[in-house]
Structures are given as C-alpha cells and as structure tokens.
Amino acid sequence: MDLTDFGAGAQYIAGRRTRGSGEPFQVVNPADGSVVEQVGLATAEDVDAAVAAAKAALPGWSSATPGARSEALTRLAAVLTDTRRDLARVETAQTGKPVKLATEFDVPGTIDNASFFAGAARNLEGKAAGEYSGDHTSYVRREAIGVVGSISPWNYPLQMAAWKILPAIAAGNTIVLKPAELTPLTSLMFAAACTAAGIPDGVVNVVTGAGRTAGEHLVGHPDVAMVSFTGSTAVGKRVAELATASVKRTHLELGGKAPFVVFDDADLDAAVHGAVAASLINGGQDCTAATRAYVQRPLYEAFVAGVAELFAAVRTGDPLNPSTDLGPLVSYTHRDRVAGFVERARGYATVVTGGRVPQKGHDGFDLTRGAYYPPTLITGAAQDSEVVQGEIFGPVLVVLPFDGDDEGLRLANDTPYGLAASAWTGNVHRALRATREIAAGCVWVNDHIPIISEMPHGGYKASGYGKDMSQYSLDEYTQVKHVMFDTTAVARKDWHRTVFGDR
C-alpha cells in the first residue's frame, strides 16, 4: 500500500480513501507557498459515513482479545517504521517544521507510542476481585466506550493523530479522527498504515473537514460516545458545550502558557540553553513550549544576554535542509497573528532581538516567500500584559525578573493555564516546593519539553482535563463496570428487612 497516494481522496473511511463531497481545499507548504495537495473537504454526510463505519466495526474490535489488539498495534509500529522517511517528508511539507525535528522527534515518537500501546492493550487494570461485602464476590471490568470522535491540531499532525487513535483502539474502541484541514496528510497516512497492519476496516477512520461543519457534526453525532479534542481553549469550550448536550464523555487538551522559573542557584548555562530549545521547538507552536521565563534578579541580566546571543545564532532556512533549526510557521495567517503580538508589545515592552523577518536564511533560502518569523526575545513587559498572558504560539520568549521564591512561584501560577512548567535550581528543597506548588499537569526540573510514552500529558485549569499517552490515557478510553455475584445462595437476605418484614 502506498501511504502517500492522496489522489484517491482526503477521507479514510472503512479501510479506503474516498473523496470528500465538500469544497476543494489546498494544503500549502508554508516554506514557499507551493501547493502540496488539493483535497476535497468532508461534509456532514461524509462524517455520517465514517461514524457508521466505526459503529459497524465496533462489535468485532471491542470483543477481540487484548492480545489480538496488541499484535495488531505491534504490526502497526513495524509499518510506521518501514515508512518513516515518507512520514517525515510529508510532515515537513505540510507544516514547514525542520526535517530534522520531524525525523528525530515526531516520527520516532509516534512509532514509540504505537509500541507502548501495543503493550498497554494487554494491561487493563482494576481492583482485585474479592468478597468486599462478605456475601458477594466483586470484580471490575474495563470495557470499550464505543465510537470515539477525535479532533487533532495542526502543530504535530502525526503525533497528535497517534495520541488520539492509539489509546482509543488499544482499549477496544473504534474512532473517527478529524485532523486540522491545514495538515491532514500524515493523519491519512497513519490510517492507511493501520489497514496495512491488519487492523480491521472501520476501526480507524479519518475525515478531513472544517471545524464548523465536519468537526461540530462529529462532536454532536448521536452515535459518538466520547469526544477527544486538542486545540485552543476557546474552541475547547465550544466542543464541551456540544458534547455536554448529549452527555458524551469529553477529553480536552487545551492551551498553555508555560512558565520557565530560574532560581538564583540555577546552572545559568543550562538554563539559557534550555530556554532557547524550549521556546523555539516547532517554531514555538507547542502548547508546552516555554513562553514566560521568570528569572531571579541576580541571574536576570546574564540570562537575557545569553538567550539573545543564542537566538541570534539560530539557523532559519529551508526546512528540508538538515542543518536548518527554524522553519516557517504553519501559515501566513498564523505568522501575521504572531507578528501582531510583537508589534503591539513594542508600545509597552522592549524587543531585545528578533521581531523582523530577514530576507535570506542561513542557506540563502528566500524567507520572504514563506511564513517565517524569527526568534524574538521581549523584556520589560508587565505581568498583566498581552504577551505575558496570551498564548502567542510562536518563537517568542518573554523574560521577567523576580526577587523572592514566593514571588517567582506566584507569577508562574498567574495565568488561566496550567499545562506545563519548569523549575531550574540546584536546591532539592526548592525543586520539591516548585513541583508541589506550580499548578500544571507536568513540571520539569532542570529541563523543559521532554515527553515519554510511559508518562501522562495533560493540564490543569483552562488547559483542560484528561491525559494523553501512558496507562492513564488508556484508562480514559474505557468505562468501568462493577460486577457482583452473590456467594450465599440464601433466598432471604438479612438486608431485605430494611425494605420489608422483620428479622
């Protein structure tokens, strides 16, 4: 099977590619504006067909043994491994991310996820069977929920498709995934890889469509039992409203504004290098990216100078060049949105470096053709300012000073979000306090960004609820059933007297 055969259509329903019945849409390479593919968008009717395929496949897949599902996911990991170069190439073409990031992070991370959930599929945990009442044997079953409707974002199209699909099907559910219409291609490749791995038709379906039509119809569909969404908090609220109307289980991974807290005993060199990597990964288009660096005053000036120096050395250019560090943002519209944050900040803060797109990249690539934006460092902003509180989602880092530990931790928590954070210190007591008091779903110590399949990813507060990856994610996609057997064979139970009769 040729996973890159997009000419057959941008919908993947019941094991085959089909053409969407909606308007044509161009998937654009943001590095130069060229058209990667033209696709037909899904309509409500296409969503109905995908949900029907998932519903038809549910009885067989949910009743398969955990071992059978595990074997299928093991085969999937092998198919993904065999096609890893094509996956990286297409991911770079549709998103503009550097090919070295796609090759060394996105694709291997996805393969590792498939391998992890192949193992997790055989490990459905529950309370041990036992006679908890004395007269009954109780045990817990974990069962599939049903058809899952998932919506994934454009920043990590392949990995987010895996994060949605793998735990859902490992637990015995079937799924309809709607990727962002800007970047649907590797999600379609992932679905085709599932078929190539022998996963039954209809277990994994993909509909490429707009949020207002395909997305909302999927979320509200009466045959969808659970909704999982990754994206902005504003859209997440809308998803929750639609899902609540039909009492669906919801899983929301929303926005972030991660603090990067540097105490005065931190390794300055490590913190500077960590801040540059954590703020620029994927062009800053990462909900866990470091966006607000709070630096204790003795290290503040040196930290700003160090970050500015490294920002200036970042190699912006052709994303297919293996030496390029920073590619374009996902679209011209998004580039203009990021630039707007910075331009407005000039009125109340200092743009230390960046904020102006150079003409040429490190390799001579014409940056004016693409949606490029440079690494940008801002200081002097107030805590309540837009660049500190708003989710910019670009290669922009704001640095603010603090004095005492109480102030640093208070500032770190002073946003509606709570997805990720980091604390930089050589003092174990400071580290323990930071990990305890920072309200975020993940707190790194002396690093920022690494994720692993075995550990959960998900937020607090306006960053949503529910977990991706890990055993916790698998649990999200199951419903718990208590089964209770009488062990006495006594017709008239003692407790009956509380309802009728005497002892």
Short mmCIF file of C-alpha atoms in Angstrom, two decimals:
data_model
loop_
_atom_site.label_atom_id
_atom_site.label_comp_id
_atom_site.label_asym_id
_atom_site.label_seq_id
_atom_site.Cartn_x
_atom_site.Cartn_y
_atom_site.Cartn_z
CA MET A 1 0.00 0.00 0.00
CA ASP A 2 1.29 3.46 -0.97
CA LEU A 3 0.63 5.61 2.07
CA THR A 4 1.28 8.79 0.06
CA ASP A 5 -1.44 8.15 -2.56
CA PHE A 6 -3.51 11.22 -1.69
CA GLY A 7 -5.02 11.38 -5.16
CA ALA A 8 -7.60 8.82 -4.04
CA GLY A 9 -9.08 11.35 -1.62
CA ALA A 10 -8.63 13.03 1.75
CA GLN A 11 -11.16 10.92 3.66
CA TYR A 12 -10.30 7.48 5.02
CA ILE A 13 -13.48 5.55 5.69
CA ALA A 14 -13.95 1.81 6.19
CA GLY A 15 -10.41 0.97 5.13
CA ARG A 16 -10.14 3.02 1.95
CA ARG A 17 -9.53 6.55 0.77
CA THR A 18 -12.50 8.43 -0.62
CA ARG A 19 -13.06 11.94 -1.90
CA GLY A 20 -14.80 14.44 0.31
CA SER A 21 -18.06 15.76 -1.07
CA GLY A 22 -17.39 19.32 0.09
CA GLU A 23 -15.37 22.26 -1.22
CA PRO A 24 -11.82 21.80 -2.55
CA PHE A 25 -9.04 22.90 -0.21
CA GLN A 26 -5.33 23.41 -0.83
CA VAL A 27 -2.76 22.06 1.61
CA VAL A 28 0.03 24.63 1.34
CA ASN A 29 3.74 24.32 2.12
CA PRO A 30 4.32 27.36 4.37
CA ALA A 31 8.02 27.47 3.43
CA ASP A 32 7.30 28.76 -0.07
CA GLY A 33 3.55 28.88 -0.64
CA SER A 34 3.51 25.91 -3.02
CA VAL A 35 0.52 23.57 -3.05
CA VAL A 36 1.32 20.16 -1.56
CA GLU A 37 -2.08 18.60 -2.27
CA GLN A 38 -5.58 19.70 -3.16
CA VAL A 39 -8.22 17.87 -1.16
CA GLY A 40 -11.98 17.77 -1.03
CA LEU A 41 -13.28 18.67 2.42
CA ALA A 42 -15.69 16.48 4.33
CA THR A 43 -19.34 17.37 4.72
CA ALA A 44 -21.78 16.18 7.37
CA GLU A 45 -22.66 13.27 5.08
CA ASP A 46 -19.01 12.17 4.98
CA VAL A 47 -18.88 12.31 8.78
CA ASP A 48 -22.05 10.21 8.93
CA ALA A 49 -20.42 7.59 6.68
CA ALA A 50 -17.29 7.49 8.83
CA VAL A 51 -19.26 7.15 12.07
CA ALA A 52 -21.37 4.40 10.51
CA ALA A 53 -18.19 2.54 9.52
CA ALA A 54 -16.82 2.89 13.04
CA LYS A 55 -20.10 1.74 14.56
CA ALA A 56 -20.21 -1.33 12.31
CA ALA A 57 -16.62 -2.26 13.22
CA LEU A 58 -17.14 -1.80 16.97
CA PRO A 59 -18.63 -5.22 17.94
CA GLY A 60 -15.83 -7.19 16.35
CA TRP A 61 -12.99 -4.97 17.51
CA SER A 62 -14.23 -4.47 21.08
CA SER A 63 -14.67 -8.23 21.50
CA ALA A 64 -11.19 -9.03 20.17
CA THR A 65 -8.82 -10.25 22.86
CA PRO A 66 -6.34 -7.79 24.30
CA GLY A 67 -3.65 -9.99 22.82
CA ALA A 68 -5.11 -9.68 19.33
CA ARG A 69 -5.29 -5.90 19.59
CA SER A 70 -1.75 -5.85 20.93
CA GLU A 71 -0.47 -7.88 17.99
CA ALA A 72 -2.16 -5.51 15.54
CA LEU A 73 -0.53 -2.48 17.16
CA THR A 74 2.85 -4.22 17.10
CA ARG A 75 2.41 -4.69 13.36
CA LEU A 76 1.41 -1.04 13.07
CA ALA A 77 4.67 0.03 14.72
CA ALA A 78 6.53 -2.03 12.12
CA VAL A 79 4.61 -0.44 9.21
CA LEU A 80 5.31 3.04 10.59
CA THR A 81 8.99 2.16 10.92
CA ASP A 82 9.14 1.00 7.31
CA THR A 83 7.56 4.25 6.09
CA ARG A 84 9.33 6.63 8.47
CA ARG A 85 11.12 8.59 5.73
CA ASP A 86 7.90 9.28 3.83
CA LEU A 87 6.18 10.29 7.05
CA ALA A 88 8.94 12.78 7.90
CA ARG A 89 9.00 14.22 4.38
CA VAL A 90 5.23 14.75 4.22
CA GLU A 91 5.09 16.13 7.76
CA THR A 92 7.72 18.71 6.85
CA ALA A 93 5.97 19.62 3.60
CA GLN A 94 2.58 20.31 5.20
CA THR A 95 3.76 22.02 8.39
CA GLY A 96 7.09 23.64 7.49
CA LYS A 97 8.81 22.16 10.54
CA PRO A 98 12.52 21.37 10.08
CA VAL A 99 13.05 17.91 8.67
CA LYS A 100 15.46 17.12 11.49
CA LEU A 101 12.64 17.67 14.00
CA ALA A 102 10.25 15.50 12.01
CA THR A 103 12.89 12.81 11.56
CA GLU A 104 14.28 12.76 15.09
CA PHE A 105 11.23 13.68 17.17
CA ASP A 106 7.81 13.44 15.51
CA VAL A 107 8.20 10.15 13.65
CA PRO A 108 10.18 8.13 16.23
CA GLY A 109 7.89 9.44 18.96
CA THR A 110 4.89 8.16 17.04
CA ILE A 111 6.46 4.75 16.49
CA ASP A 112 7.31 4.53 20.18
CA ASN A 113 3.72 5.39 21.07
CA ALA A 114 2.48 2.55 18.89
CA SER A 115 4.87 0.14 20.59
CA PHE A 116 3.85 1.37 24.04
CA PHE A 117 0.12 0.94 23.44
CA ALA A 118 0.73 -2.48 21.94
CA GLY A 119 1.90 -3.44 25.42
CA ALA A 120 -0.68 -1.37 27.29
CA ALA A 121 -3.51 -3.09 25.39
CA ARG A 122 -2.78 -6.23 27.43
CA ASN A 123 -2.82 -4.44 30.76
CA LEU A 124 -6.37 -3.39 31.68
CA GLU A 125 -6.07 -2.60 35.35
CA GLY A 126 -8.76 -2.80 38.03
CA LYS A 127 -9.37 -3.56 41.68
CA ALA A 128 -8.67 -7.16 42.64
CA ALA A 129 -11.68 -9.49 42.74
CA GLY A 130 -12.76 -10.14 46.30
CA GLU A 131 -15.57 -10.55 48.83
CA TYR A 132 -15.75 -6.93 49.89
CA SER A 133 -19.27 -7.25 51.36
CA GLY A 134 -18.60 -10.69 52.82
CA ASP A 135 -21.53 -12.23 50.94
CA HIS A 136 -20.61 -11.30 47.39
CA THR A 137 -17.67 -11.57 45.03
CA SER A 138 -16.98 -8.29 43.26
CA TYR A 139 -14.73 -7.54 40.36
CA VAL A 140 -14.20 -4.73 37.89
CA ARG A 141 -14.39 -4.89 34.11
CA ARG A 142 -12.88 -2.25 31.88
CA GLU A 143 -14.86 -2.07 28.67
CA ALA A 144 -14.68 -0.03 25.50
CA ILE A 145 -16.78 3.13 25.46
CA GLY A 146 -17.84 2.92 21.81
CA VAL A 147 -17.21 5.17 18.83
CA VAL A 148 -14.76 7.96 19.68
CA GLY A 149 -14.83 11.26 17.80
CA SER A 150 -11.45 12.99 17.96
CA ILE A 151 -10.22 16.35 16.70
CA SER A 152 -6.47 16.92 16.41
CA PRO A 153 -4.48 20.14 15.84
CA TRP A 154 -2.09 21.29 13.12
CA ASN A 155 1.11 21.70 15.13
CA TYR A 156 2.01 17.99 15.47
CA PRO A 157 -0.33 16.30 12.98
CA LEU A 158 1.27 12.86 13.02
CA GLN A 159 1.93 12.66 16.74
CA MET A 160 -1.47 14.04 17.67
CA ALA A 161 -3.17 11.51 15.38
CA ALA A 162 -1.27 8.79 17.24
CA TRP A 163 -2.10 10.25 20.65
CA LYS A 164 -5.80 10.15 19.76
CA ILE A 165 -6.01 6.88 17.84
CA LEU A 166 -3.69 4.55 19.73
CA PRO A 167 -5.19 4.54 23.26
CA ALA A 168 -8.71 4.55 21.84
CA ILE A 169 -8.25 1.43 19.71
CA ALA A 170 -5.96 -0.28 22.23
CA ALA A 171 -8.90 -0.18 24.65
CA GLY A 172 -11.25 -1.69 22.06
CA ASN A 173 -12.98 1.44 20.76
CA THR A 174 -13.30 2.50 17.15
CA ILE A 175 -12.55 6.05 16.09
CA VAL A 176 -13.27 8.86 13.66
CA LEU A 177 -10.46 11.42 13.65
CA LYS A 178 -10.82 14.90 12.20
CA PRO A 179 -7.37 16.42 11.69
CA ALA A 180 -6.87 20.12 11.07
CA GLU A 181 -7.63 20.80 7.41
CA LEU A 182 -4.31 22.67 7.12
CA THR A 183 -2.33 19.49 7.82
CA PRO A 184 -4.31 16.28 7.18
CA LEU A 185 -1.82 14.29 5.14
CA THR A 186 0.12 12.31 7.76
CA SER A 187 -3.11 11.51 9.62
CA LEU A 188 -4.35 9.89 6.40
CA MET A 189 -1.04 8.05 6.12
CA PHE A 190 -1.43 6.82 9.70
CA ALA A 191 -4.90 5.47 8.97
CA ALA A 192 -3.63 3.70 5.84
CA ALA A 193 -0.81 2.22 7.93
CA CYS A 194 -3.44 0.80 10.28
CA THR A 195 -5.05 -1.01 7.37
CA ALA A 196 -1.67 -2.24 6.15
CA ALA A 197 -1.06 -3.61 9.66
CA GLY A 198 -4.25 -5.68 9.50
CA ILE A 199 -6.43 -3.55 11.74
CA PRO A 200 -9.99 -4.21 10.53
CA ASP A 201 -11.73 -1.78 8.19
CA GLY A 202 -13.74 0.84 10.04
CA VAL A 203 -11.72 0.73 13.26
CA VAL A 204 -9.76 3.84 12.25
CA ASN A 205 -11.40 6.49 10.07
CA VAL A 206 -10.25 9.99 9.12
CA VAL A 207 -12.40 12.86 7.86
CA THR A 208 -10.68 15.99 6.58
CA GLY A 209 -13.01 18.93 7.03
CA ALA A 210 -13.57 22.31 8.58
CA GLY A 211 -14.34 22.64 12.26
CA ARG A 212 -17.66 24.43 11.82
CA THR A 213 -19.04 21.69 9.58
CA ALA A 214 -17.27 18.35 9.95
CA GLY A 215 -15.94 18.99 13.47
CA GLU A 216 -19.17 20.16 15.07
CA HIS A 217 -21.18 17.44 13.35
CA LEU A 218 -18.76 14.80 14.63
CA VAL A 219 -18.88 16.11 18.20
CA GLY A 220 -22.66 16.21 18.25
CA HIS A 221 -23.23 12.93 16.42
CA PRO A 222 -25.63 10.67 18.35
CA ASP A 223 -23.55 7.55 17.64
CA VAL A 224 -20.35 9.08 19.04
CA ALA A 225 -19.92 8.08 22.69
CA MET A 226 -16.76 10.04 23.54
CA VAL A 227 -15.08 13.18 22.24
CA SER A 228 -11.37 13.97 22.48
CA PHE A 229 -10.11 17.39 21.40
CA THR A 230 -6.70 19.05 21.32
CA GLY A 231 -6.57 22.73 20.43
CA SER A 232 -7.27 26.19 21.77
CA THR A 233 -9.17 26.78 24.98
CA ALA A 234 -11.77 28.88 23.14
CA VAL A 235 -12.62 26.06 20.73
CA GLY A 236 -12.39 23.53 23.57
CA LYS A 237 -15.21 25.35 25.35
CA ARG A 238 -17.36 25.00 22.25
CA VAL A 239 -16.54 21.29 21.99
CA ALA A 240 -17.50 20.82 25.64
CA GLU A 241 -20.83 22.60 25.08
CA LEU A 242 -21.73 20.38 22.14
CA ALA A 243 -20.63 17.20 23.89
CA THR A 244 -22.44 18.05 27.11
CA ALA A 245 -25.72 18.44 25.22
CA SER A 246 -25.70 14.71 24.51
CA VAL A 247 -23.86 13.64 27.70
CA LYS A 248 -20.73 12.38 25.98
CA ARG A 249 -17.50 11.74 27.82
CA THR A 250 -15.05 14.51 26.95
CA HIS A 251 -11.26 14.69 26.94
CA LEU A 252 -9.78 18.17 26.39
CA GLU A 253 -6.12 19.12 25.97
CA LEU A 254 -6.19 22.87 25.50
CA GLY A 255 -3.93 25.91 25.52
CA GLY A 256 -0.85 26.61 27.56
CA LYS A 257 1.43 29.42 28.65
CA ALA A 258 4.27 27.53 30.27
CA PRO A 259 6.42 29.31 32.86
CA PHE A 260 10.19 28.71 32.96
CA VAL A 261 11.29 29.60 36.50
CA VAL A 262 15.02 30.18 37.04
CA PHE A 263 16.14 30.48 40.66
CA ASP A 264 19.37 32.24 41.59
CA ASP A 265 21.25 28.99 42.28
CA ALA A 266 20.48 27.51 38.85
CA ASP A 267 23.13 26.46 36.36
CA LEU A 268 22.93 29.58 34.16
CA ASP A 269 24.39 27.95 31.05
CA ALA A 270 21.94 25.05 31.29
CA ALA A 271 19.01 27.42 31.83
CA VAL A 272 19.94 29.59 28.84
CA HIS A 273 20.32 26.62 26.50
CA GLY A 274 17.16 25.05 27.89
CA ALA A 275 15.15 28.24 27.37
CA VAL A 276 16.23 28.58 23.74
CA ALA A 277 15.38 24.97 22.92
CA ALA A 278 12.11 25.00 24.87
CA SER A 279 10.84 28.27 23.40
CA LEU A 280 11.76 27.53 19.78
CA ILE A 281 10.77 23.87 19.42
CA ASN A 282 8.43 23.51 16.44
CA GLY A 283 8.72 27.26 15.92
CA GLY A 284 7.21 27.80 19.36
CA GLN A 285 4.00 26.20 18.08
CA ASP A 286 3.80 23.88 21.05
CA CYS A 287 1.34 24.18 23.92
CA THR A 288 4.09 23.19 26.38
CA ALA A 289 6.77 25.50 24.92
CA ALA A 290 8.49 27.85 27.34
CA THR A 291 6.84 31.23 26.83
CA ARG A 292 7.34 33.09 30.14
CA ALA A 293 10.79 32.98 31.71
CA TYR A 294 10.86 34.24 35.29
CA VAL A 295 14.47 34.74 36.35
CA GLN A 296 15.58 35.62 39.87
CA ARG A 297 17.19 39.04 39.77
CA PRO A 298 20.87 38.05 40.36
CA LEU A 299 20.81 35.99 37.12
CA TYR A 300 18.37 38.12 35.12
CA GLU A 301 20.72 40.28 33.02
CA ALA A 302 23.09 37.41 32.22
CA PHE A 303 20.16 35.18 31.27
CA VAL A 304 18.73 37.79 28.89
CA ALA A 305 22.13 38.34 27.29
CA GLY A 306 22.74 34.61 26.91
CA VAL A 307 19.37 33.92 25.32
CA ALA A 308 19.73 36.88 22.95
CA GLU A 309 23.13 35.59 21.82
CA LEU A 310 21.83 32.09 21.12
CA PHE A 311 18.67 33.38 19.42
CA ALA A 312 20.85 35.33 17.00
CA ALA A 313 22.74 32.14 16.10
CA VAL A 314 19.65 30.04 15.29
CA ARG A 315 19.71 28.94 11.64
CA THR A 316 16.48 29.86 9.86
CA GLY A 317 16.03 28.47 6.36
CA ASP A 318 14.74 25.73 4.10
CA PRO A 319 13.04 23.16 6.36
CA LEU A 320 14.28 20.35 4.09
CA ASN A 321 17.87 21.37 4.78
CA PRO A 322 19.10 19.04 7.58
CA SER A 323 21.04 21.91 9.18
CA THR A 324 18.04 24.26 9.47
CA ASP A 325 17.00 24.91 13.06
CA LEU A 326 13.88 27.00 12.49
CA GLY A 327 11.39 26.69 9.66
CA PRO A 328 8.30 28.77 8.89
CA LEU A 329 5.16 28.93 10.97
CA VAL A 330 2.24 26.83 9.78
CA SER A 331 0.57 29.53 7.66
CA TYR A 332 0.81 33.14 6.61
CA THR A 333 -2.25 33.94 8.68
CA HIS A 334 -0.68 32.49 11.79
CA ARG A 335 2.63 34.28 11.08
CA ASP A 336 0.74 37.58 10.94
CA ARG A 337 -1.03 36.75 14.20
CA VAL A 338 2.30 36.14 15.97
CA ALA A 339 3.77 39.32 14.47
CA GLY A 340 0.76 41.24 15.75
CA PHE A 341 1.53 40.26 19.35
CA VAL A 342 5.10 41.53 18.98
CA GLU A 343 4.17 44.77 17.22
CA ARG A 344 1.64 45.62 19.91
CA ALA A 345 4.22 44.80 22.59
CA ARG A 346 6.57 47.47 21.22
CA GLY A 347 4.26 50.01 22.78
CA TYR A 348 4.85 48.76 26.33
CA ALA A 349 7.93 46.50 26.32
CA THR A 350 11.37 46.07 24.73
CA VAL A 351 12.02 43.75 21.80
CA VAL A 352 15.61 42.76 22.56
CA THR A 353 16.16 40.66 19.45
CA GLY A 354 14.02 39.43 16.56
CA GLY A 355 10.69 40.89 15.56
CA ARG A 356 11.82 41.49 11.98
CA VAL A 357 11.94 38.75 9.34
CA PRO A 358 15.27 38.60 7.48
CA GLN A 359 15.32 38.36 3.70
CA LYS A 360 17.56 35.32 3.43
CA GLY A 361 18.07 32.20 5.51
CA HIS A 362 21.37 30.74 6.65
CA ASP A 363 21.41 28.68 3.45
CA GLY A 364 20.39 31.51 1.12
CA PHE A 365 16.74 30.39 1.13
CA ASP A 366 14.32 33.21 0.25
CA LEU A 367 12.45 33.68 3.53
CA THR A 368 10.11 36.30 2.07
CA ARG A 369 8.24 33.56 0.18
CA GLY A 370 7.30 31.70 3.33
CA ALA A 371 5.53 32.21 6.67
CA TYR A 372 8.76 32.83 8.55
CA TYR A 373 9.16 34.62 11.86
CA PRO A 374 12.47 34.98 13.73
CA PRO A 375 13.32 34.03 17.32
CA THR A 376 12.11 37.01 19.31
CA LEU A 377 13.03 38.00 22.87
CA ILE A 378 10.97 40.52 24.84
CA THR A 379 11.69 42.14 28.20
CA GLY A 380 10.08 44.89 30.26
CA ALA A 381 6.53 43.62 29.89
CA ALA A 382 4.11 43.83 32.79
CA GLN A 383 2.71 40.64 34.27
CA ASP A 384 -0.80 41.52 33.12
CA SER A 385 0.25 42.43 29.57
CA GLU A 386 -0.93 40.61 26.45
CA VAL A 387 2.41 38.97 25.65
CA VAL A 388 2.66 37.54 29.16
CA GLN A 389 -0.94 36.35 29.47
CA GLY A 390 -1.89 35.48 25.88
CA GLU A 391 -0.99 32.30 24.01
CA ILE A 392 1.22 33.59 21.17
CA PHE A 393 2.12 30.16 19.77
CA GLY A 394 5.26 31.29 18.01
CA PRO A 395 9.04 31.69 18.56
CA VAL A 396 8.61 34.42 21.17
CA LEU A 397 10.00 34.34 24.71
CA VAL A 398 9.15 36.97 27.33
CA VAL A 399 11.58 37.31 30.26
CA LEU A 400 10.62 38.91 33.58
CA PRO A 401 12.62 39.26 36.83
CA PHE A 402 11.55 38.23 40.31
CA ASP A 403 13.03 38.56 43.78
CA GLY A 404 11.94 36.03 46.40
CA ASP A 405 10.82 32.43 45.82
CA ASP A 406 7.27 33.28 46.86
CA GLU A 407 7.05 35.89 44.12
CA GLY A 408 8.52 33.60 41.46
CA LEU A 409 6.03 30.82 42.12
CA ARG A 410 3.13 33.26 42.38
CA LEU A 411 3.97 34.74 38.99
CA ALA A 412 4.36 31.29 37.48
CA ASN A 413 0.79 30.42 38.50
CA ASP A 414 -0.63 33.78 37.46
CA THR A 415 -2.36 32.74 34.20
CA PRO A 416 -5.56 30.83 33.43
CA TYR A 417 -3.47 27.98 32.01
CA GLY A 418 -1.79 25.04 33.69
CA LEU A 419 -0.38 22.62 31.15
CA ALA A 420 3.37 22.54 31.75
CA ALA A 421 6.15 24.37 33.57
CA SER A 422 9.78 24.02 34.59
CA ALA A 423 11.90 24.96 37.58
CA TRP A 424 15.66 25.48 37.40
CA THR A 425 17.61 25.12 40.64
CA GLY A 426 20.38 23.14 42.31
CA ASN A 427 18.47 23.00 45.60
CA VAL A 428 16.32 19.91 46.11
CA HIS A 429 14.03 21.69 48.58
CA ARG A 430 13.36 24.50 46.12
CA ALA A 431 12.70 21.94 43.40
CA LEU A 432 10.30 19.98 45.56
CA ARG A 433 8.43 23.13 46.51
CA ALA A 434 8.16 24.23 42.88
CA THR A 435 6.87 20.86 41.71
CA ARG A 436 4.34 20.87 44.54
CA GLU A 437 3.09 24.45 44.18
CA ILE A 438 3.12 25.11 40.44
CA ALA A 439 -0.36 24.28 39.15
CA ALA A 440 0.42 22.39 35.96
CA GLY A 441 -0.03 18.89 34.63
CA CYS A 442 3.72 18.49 34.10
CA VAL A 443 6.58 20.19 35.93
CA TRP A 444 10.13 19.55 34.72
CA VAL A 445 13.17 20.22 36.90
CA ASN A 446 16.31 21.49 35.13
CA ASP A 447 14.84 20.64 31.73
CA HIS A 448 11.81 21.64 29.69
CA ILE A 449 9.93 19.77 26.91
CA PRO A 450 10.91 16.06 27.01
CA ILE A 451 7.92 13.72 26.86
CA ILE A 452 7.81 9.93 27.06
CA SER A 453 5.13 7.41 26.19
CA GLU A 454 5.04 5.95 29.69
CA MET A 455 4.08 9.23 31.40
CA PRO A 456 0.84 11.24 31.11
CA HIS A 457 0.40 14.55 29.33
CA GLY A 458 -2.50 16.83 30.23
CA GLY A 459 -3.36 20.02 32.03
CA TYR A 460 -4.93 21.86 34.92
CA LYS A 461 -7.29 24.84 34.88
CA ALA A 462 -8.05 26.28 31.42
CA SER A 463 -5.59 23.84 29.86
CA GLY A 464 -8.27 21.16 30.03
CA TYR A 465 -8.64 17.74 31.58
CA GLY A 466 -7.81 14.16 30.72
CA LYS A 467 -4.47 12.61 29.81
CA ASP A 468 -2.71 11.66 26.61
CA MET A 469 -0.06 8.91 26.49
CA SER A 470 0.65 6.46 29.33
CA GLN A 471 -1.59 3.94 31.07
CA TYR A 472 -3.66 6.88 32.33
CA SER A 473 -4.59 7.67 28.74
CA LEU A 474 -5.70 4.09 28.10
CA ASP A 475 -7.93 4.32 31.16
CA GLU A 476 -9.56 7.48 29.73
CA TYR A 477 -10.89 5.39 26.85
CA THR A 478 -12.52 2.70 28.99
CA GLN A 479 -15.65 2.61 31.11
CA VAL A 480 -15.59 0.82 34.44
CA LYS A 481 -18.21 -1.79 35.25
CA HIS A 482 -18.67 -3.32 38.69
CA VAL A 483 -19.82 -6.94 38.57
CA MET A 484 -21.16 -8.52 41.80
CA PHE A 485 -22.02 -12.18 42.47
CA ASP A 486 -23.96 -13.45 45.46
CA THR A 487 -21.97 -16.21 47.18
CA THR A 488 -24.53 -17.36 49.76
CA ALA A 489 -27.38 -18.95 47.73
CA VAL A 490 -29.69 -17.64 50.51
CA ALA A 491 -33.10 -16.56 49.24
CA ARG A 492 -33.94 -14.12 52.02
CA LYS A 493 -31.03 -11.80 52.69
CA ASP A 494 -30.61 -10.03 56.02
CA TRP A 495 -30.65 -6.62 54.35
CA HIS A 496 -34.13 -7.24 52.92
CA ARG A 497 -35.62 -6.33 56.31
CA THR A 498 -34.62 -2.71 55.73
CA VAL A 499 -37.16 -2.74 52.89
CA PHE A 500 -39.86 -5.18 54.10
CA GLY A 501 -40.56 -7.51 57.03
CA ASP A 502 -38.67 -8.13 60.23
CA ARG A 503 -35.53 -10.03 61.10
#
